[in-house]
């Protein structure tokens, strides 16, 4: 339970596939969340990439899209790979 902060000396963070990042939700859009990961660009988390409550394995419906803010809303922090 230790917080680690990395401050680059020359440039902003450029993510690579497989990196674990921590981001703050900036916006909830249509089937996606916009995240600030302190990089050169915003990160995007698609609704189809999120595990639904209860571990349900199914296609995402319009109802899931309407309930996106129940999973993550603006200001929430999340960790993702």
C-alpha angles and dihedrals in degrees: 000000000000125000115228120194123189121201113191117222099212114014146008123274116280111198125226130200109276096026117134109225136182116221141176119228109245100173142004110221138171105309092337146073123222112221134194108220094166091254135125090271137028116261120233126215113194122215089233089061096057124093108236121231112277092025093273112179106206143107115289112253134205087260090058088052091052091050097049092114089061088066101039130354134183112299097023118132121224140175120219142165 
